[in-house]
Short mmCIF file of C-alpha atoms in Angstrom, two decimals:
data_model
loop_
_atom_site.label_atom_id
_atom_site.label_comp_id
_atom_site.label_asym_id
_atom_site.label_seq_id
_atom_site.Cartn_x
_atom_site.Cartn_y
_atom_site.Cartn_z
CA UNK S 26 -9.45 5.23 14.19
CA UNK S 27 -8.69 8.53 12.84
CA UNK S 28 -6.84 8.98 9.43
CA UNK S 29 -5.27 12.50 8.85
CA UNK S 30 -5.46 12.74 5.28
CA UNK S 31 -5.19 14.91 2.06
CA UNK S 32 -7.31 13.71 -0.96
CA UNK S 33 -4.68 14.66 -3.38
CA UNK S 34 -1.70 12.87 -1.45
CA UNK S 35 -0.87 9.63 -3.36
CA UNK S 36 0.40 8.22 -0.01
CA UNK S 37 -2.79 8.92 1.50
CA UNK S 38 -4.49 7.26 -1.42
CA UNK S 39 -2.46 3.93 -0.80
CA UNK S 40 -4.02 3.72 2.64
CA UNK S 41 -7.49 4.59 1.37
CA UNK S 42 -7.34 1.77 -1.32
CA UNK S 43 -6.21 -0.79 1.23
CA UNK S 44 -9.33 0.51 3.53
CA UNK S 45 -11.53 -0.29 0.57
CA UNK S 46 -9.95 -3.44 -0.43
CA UNK S 47 -10.10 -4.79 3.16
CA UNK S 48 -13.55 -3.51 4.12
CA UNK S 49 -12.18 -1.28 6.84
CA UNK S 50 -13.54 2.20 5.67
CA UNK S 51 -16.23 2.29 8.19
CA UNK S 52 -13.71 1.77 11.08
CA UNK S 53 -11.83 5.15 10.19
CA UNK S 54 -12.78 8.77 10.68
CA UNK S 55 -11.22 10.91 8.04
CA UNK S 56 -9.56 14.18 9.38
CA UNK S 57 -8.49 16.71 6.82
CA UNK S 58 -4.85 17.81 7.01
CA UNK S 59 -2.41 19.34 4.44
CA UNK S 60 1.03 20.92 4.59
CA UNK S 61 4.27 21.51 2.77
CA UNK S 62 7.86 21.53 3.98
CA UNK S 63 7.46 25.39 4.27
CA UNK S 64 4.23 25.51 6.00
CA UNK S 65 3.21 22.73 8.55
CA UNK S 66 0.49 25.00 10.26
CA UNK S 67 -2.46 22.66 9.03
CA UNK S 68 -0.31 19.35 9.29
CA UNK S 69 -0.98 16.75 12.05
CA UNK S 70 2.27 17.43 13.66
CA UNK S 71 0.81 16.11 17.04
CA UNK S 72 0.22 12.80 15.53
CA UNK S 73 3.31 12.76 13.09
CA UNK S 74 6.32 15.00 14.10
CA UNK S 75 7.42 15.08 10.60
CA UNK S 76 4.30 16.92 9.73
CA UNK S 77 3.20 14.63 6.94
CA UNK S 78 0.08 12.74 5.87
CA UNK S 79 -1.10 10.02 6.32
CA UNK S 80 -0.99 9.47 10.09
CA UNK S 81 -3.42 7.15 11.71
CA UNK S 82 -4.52 7.42 15.31
CA UNK S 83 -5.35 4.17 17.10
CA UNK S 84 -7.20 3.20 20.12
CA UNK S 85 -4.37 0.72 21.10
CA UNK S 86 -1.26 2.93 21.00
CA UNK S 87 0.35 6.18 19.68
CA UNK S 88 -0.57 7.33 16.17
CA UNK S 89 1.50 5.66 13.37
CA UNK S 90 2.75 7.29 10.28
CA UNK S 91 4.38 6.65 6.84
CA UNK S 92 2.09 4.99 4.32
CA UNK S 93 3.90 1.69 4.44
CA UNK S 94 3.56 1.42 8.17
CA UNK S 95 -0.11 2.22 7.98
CA UNK S 96 -0.89 -0.29 5.22
CA UNK S 97 0.82 -3.11 6.99
CA UNK S 98 -0.94 -2.25 10.13
CA UNK S 99 -4.27 -2.38 8.32
CA UNK S 100 -3.29 -5.46 6.45
CA UNK S 101 -2.54 -7.27 9.64
CA UNK S 102 -5.66 -6.01 11.26
CA UNK S 103 -7.83 -7.46 8.76
CA UNK S 104 -5.66 -10.43 7.84
CA UNK S 105 -5.94 -9.51 4.17
CA UNK S 106 -2.68 -11.01 2.89
CA UNK S 107 -1.64 -8.02 0.92
CA UNK S 108 2.05 -8.62 2.12
CA UNK S 109 2.45 -12.30 1.18
CA UNK S 110 4.72 -14.71 2.57
CA UNK S 111 7.69 -16.61 0.98
CA UNK S 112 9.63 -15.17 -2.10
CA UNK S 113 6.71 -13.14 -3.12
CA UNK S 114 7.01 -11.20 0.07
CA UNK S 115 10.43 -9.67 -0.91
CA UNK S 116 9.03 -8.93 -4.45
CA UNK S 117 6.00 -7.19 -3.14
CA UNK S 118 8.32 -5.01 -0.85
CA UNK S 119 10.55 -4.24 -3.59
CA UNK S 120 7.71 -3.21 -5.89
CA UNK S 121 6.18 -1.06 -3.24
CA UNK S 122 9.49 0.70 -2.54
CA UNK S 123 9.84 1.37 -6.21
CA UNK S 124 6.52 2.80 -6.40
CA UNK S 125 6.99 5.01 -3.44
CA UNK S 126 10.39 6.07 -4.94
CA UNK S 127 8.52 7.28 -8.11
CA UNK S 128 6.13 9.14 -5.84
CA UNK S 129 9.08 10.84 -3.81
CA UNK S 130 10.66 12.01 -7.08
CA UNK S 131 7.35 13.15 -8.53
CA UNK S 132 6.53 15.08 -5.51
CA UNK S 133 9.97 16.75 -5.44
CA UNK S 134 9.39 17.95 -9.00
CA UNK S 135 6.00 19.40 -7.82
CA UNK S 136 7.59 21.20 -4.92
CA UNK S 137 10.29 22.66 -7.11
CA UNK S 138 7.60 24.39 -9.23
CA UNK S 139 5.29 25.36 -6.50
CA UNK S 140 7.63 26.42 -3.68
CA UNK S 141 10.49 28.03 -5.21
CA UNK S 142 10.32 31.29 -7.22
CA UNK S 143 10.79 31.01 -11.01
CA UNK S 144 14.49 32.57 -10.74
CA UNK S 145 15.65 30.11 -8.20
CA UNK S 146 14.20 26.84 -9.69
CA UNK S 147 16.83 24.13 -10.88
CA UNK S 148 15.77 22.51 -14.01
CA UNK S 149 18.55 19.93 -13.97
CA UNK S 150 17.34 18.86 -10.51
CA UNK S 151 13.66 18.37 -12.04
CA UNK S 152 15.16 16.41 -14.97
CA UNK S 153 17.17 14.14 -12.63
CA UNK S 154 14.09 13.45 -10.66
CA UNK S 155 12.14 12.45 -13.90
CA UNK S 156 15.01 10.37 -14.85
CA UNK S 157 14.36 8.18 -11.76
CA UNK S 158 10.78 7.90 -12.47
CA UNK S 159 11.40 6.69 -15.97
CA UNK S 160 13.93 4.16 -14.89
CA UNK S 161 11.46 2.81 -12.24
CA UNK S 162 8.58 2.72 -14.83
CA UNK S 163 10.97 0.76 -17.15
CA UNK S 164 11.82 -1.73 -14.45
CA UNK S 165 7.99 -2.20 -13.62
CA UNK S 166 7.42 -2.93 -17.42
CA UNK S 167 10.44 -5.13 -18.08
CA UNK S 168 11.16 -6.96 -14.88
CA UNK S 169 8.02 -6.94 -12.64
CA UNK S 170 4.96 -7.18 -15.04
CA UNK S 171 4.28 -10.73 -14.28
CA UNK S 172 4.02 -9.84 -10.56
CA UNK S 173 1.74 -7.00 -11.17
CA UNK S 174 -0.60 -9.59 -13.19
CA UNK S 175 -0.76 -11.90 -9.94
CA UNK S 176 -2.92 -12.01 -6.99
CA UNK S 177 -3.58 -8.65 -5.59
CA UNK S 178 -0.98 -7.34 -3.17
CA UNK S 179 0.54 -4.10 -1.77
CA UNK S 180 2.84 -3.75 -4.66
CA UNK S 181 0.15 -3.50 -7.19
CA UNK S 182 -1.76 -1.03 -5.04
CA UNK S 183 1.38 1.14 -4.69
CA UNK S 184 2.08 1.05 -8.36
CA UNK S 185 -1.51 2.07 -9.23
CA UNK S 186 -1.43 4.90 -6.96
CA UNK S 187 1.98 6.12 -8.15
CA UNK S 188 0.90 5.92 -11.82
CA UNK S 189 -2.36 7.81 -10.95
CA UNK S 190 -0.11 10.54 -9.34
CA UNK S 191 1.85 10.76 -12.62
CA UNK S 192 -1.41 11.41 -14.54
CA UNK S 193 -2.55 13.99 -12.18
CA UNK S 194 0.72 16.07 -11.86
CA UNK S 195 3.00 15.00 -14.65
CA UNK S 196 0.69 13.77 -17.47
CA UNK S 197 2.52 15.90 -20.10
CA UNK S 198 5.64 13.85 -19.55
CA UNK S 199 4.08 10.79 -21.28
CA UNK S 200 5.12 7.90 -19.03
CA UNK S 201 3.34 5.48 -21.04
CA UNK S 202 5.61 5.86 -24.03
CA UNK S 203 7.77 2.56 -24.45
CA UNK S 204 6.01 0.93 -21.47
CA UNK S 205 3.14 -0.69 -23.13
CA UNK S 206 2.94 -3.73 -20.70
CA UNK S 207 2.47 -1.55 -17.52
CA UNK S 208 0.32 0.97 -19.10
CA UNK S 209 -2.20 -1.94 -20.42
CA UNK S 210 -1.93 -3.19 -16.67
CA UNK S 211 -2.73 0.15 -15.23
CA UNK S 212 -5.61 0.67 -17.64
CA UNK S 213 -7.28 -2.35 -16.06
CA UNK S 214 -6.21 -1.89 -12.44
CA UNK S 215 -7.51 1.68 -12.39
CA UNK S 216 -10.95 0.38 -12.85
CA UNK S 217 -11.06 -1.41 -9.61
CA UNK S 218 -13.80 -0.02 -7.52
CA UNK S 219 -11.21 0.91 -4.91
CA UNK S 220 -9.28 2.96 -7.40
CA UNK S 221 -12.35 4.60 -8.92
CA UNK S 222 -13.50 5.45 -5.27
CA UNK S 223 -10.18 7.10 -4.23
CA UNK S 224 -9.49 9.23 -7.46
CA UNK S 225 -8.00 12.54 -6.46
CA UNK S 226 -9.50 15.98 -7.33
CA UNK S 227 -7.88 17.47 -10.10
CA UNK S 228 -6.51 20.44 -8.19
#
């Protein structure tokens, strides 16, 4: 398999953590790729027409893309149970969607600052995206914390990668304030070998 990736992408990091946790890293060749909504010249558009990473080339079919598709494929391939059955299955999917929503909003904030001229930036849009992030973290802290302390699953991995991205790109926003439970959980989770091995460069 070939994984088209960027080391700073939090969506790629989710896939990389799964590869580590399921002992499949040696099965994948990493192919560097990157791009923005304004420039897809270095993006894997042949593998993903949306021009986004991650995209995974397989021997048994067309390339697959979107981190949630790839992580489910890798989990199924390894029989790892990162997407549990029964009631916990739906909780895991909801937590993963919450984490990905944090990433979506946080990335839009980054694009607003990097891709628009200072004169055309929209501060109210940025604050609206951060409000989504803040609400989502509060829900993890107040509603989902017992799940996060349970058996390892994809919800935990997604949250860990989302919070790591906030530290990388939006550390000054102070997401930990008022969210002691999830902050303490993340302090422990971020020390997992898979999380340590996939830390993004500070660029």
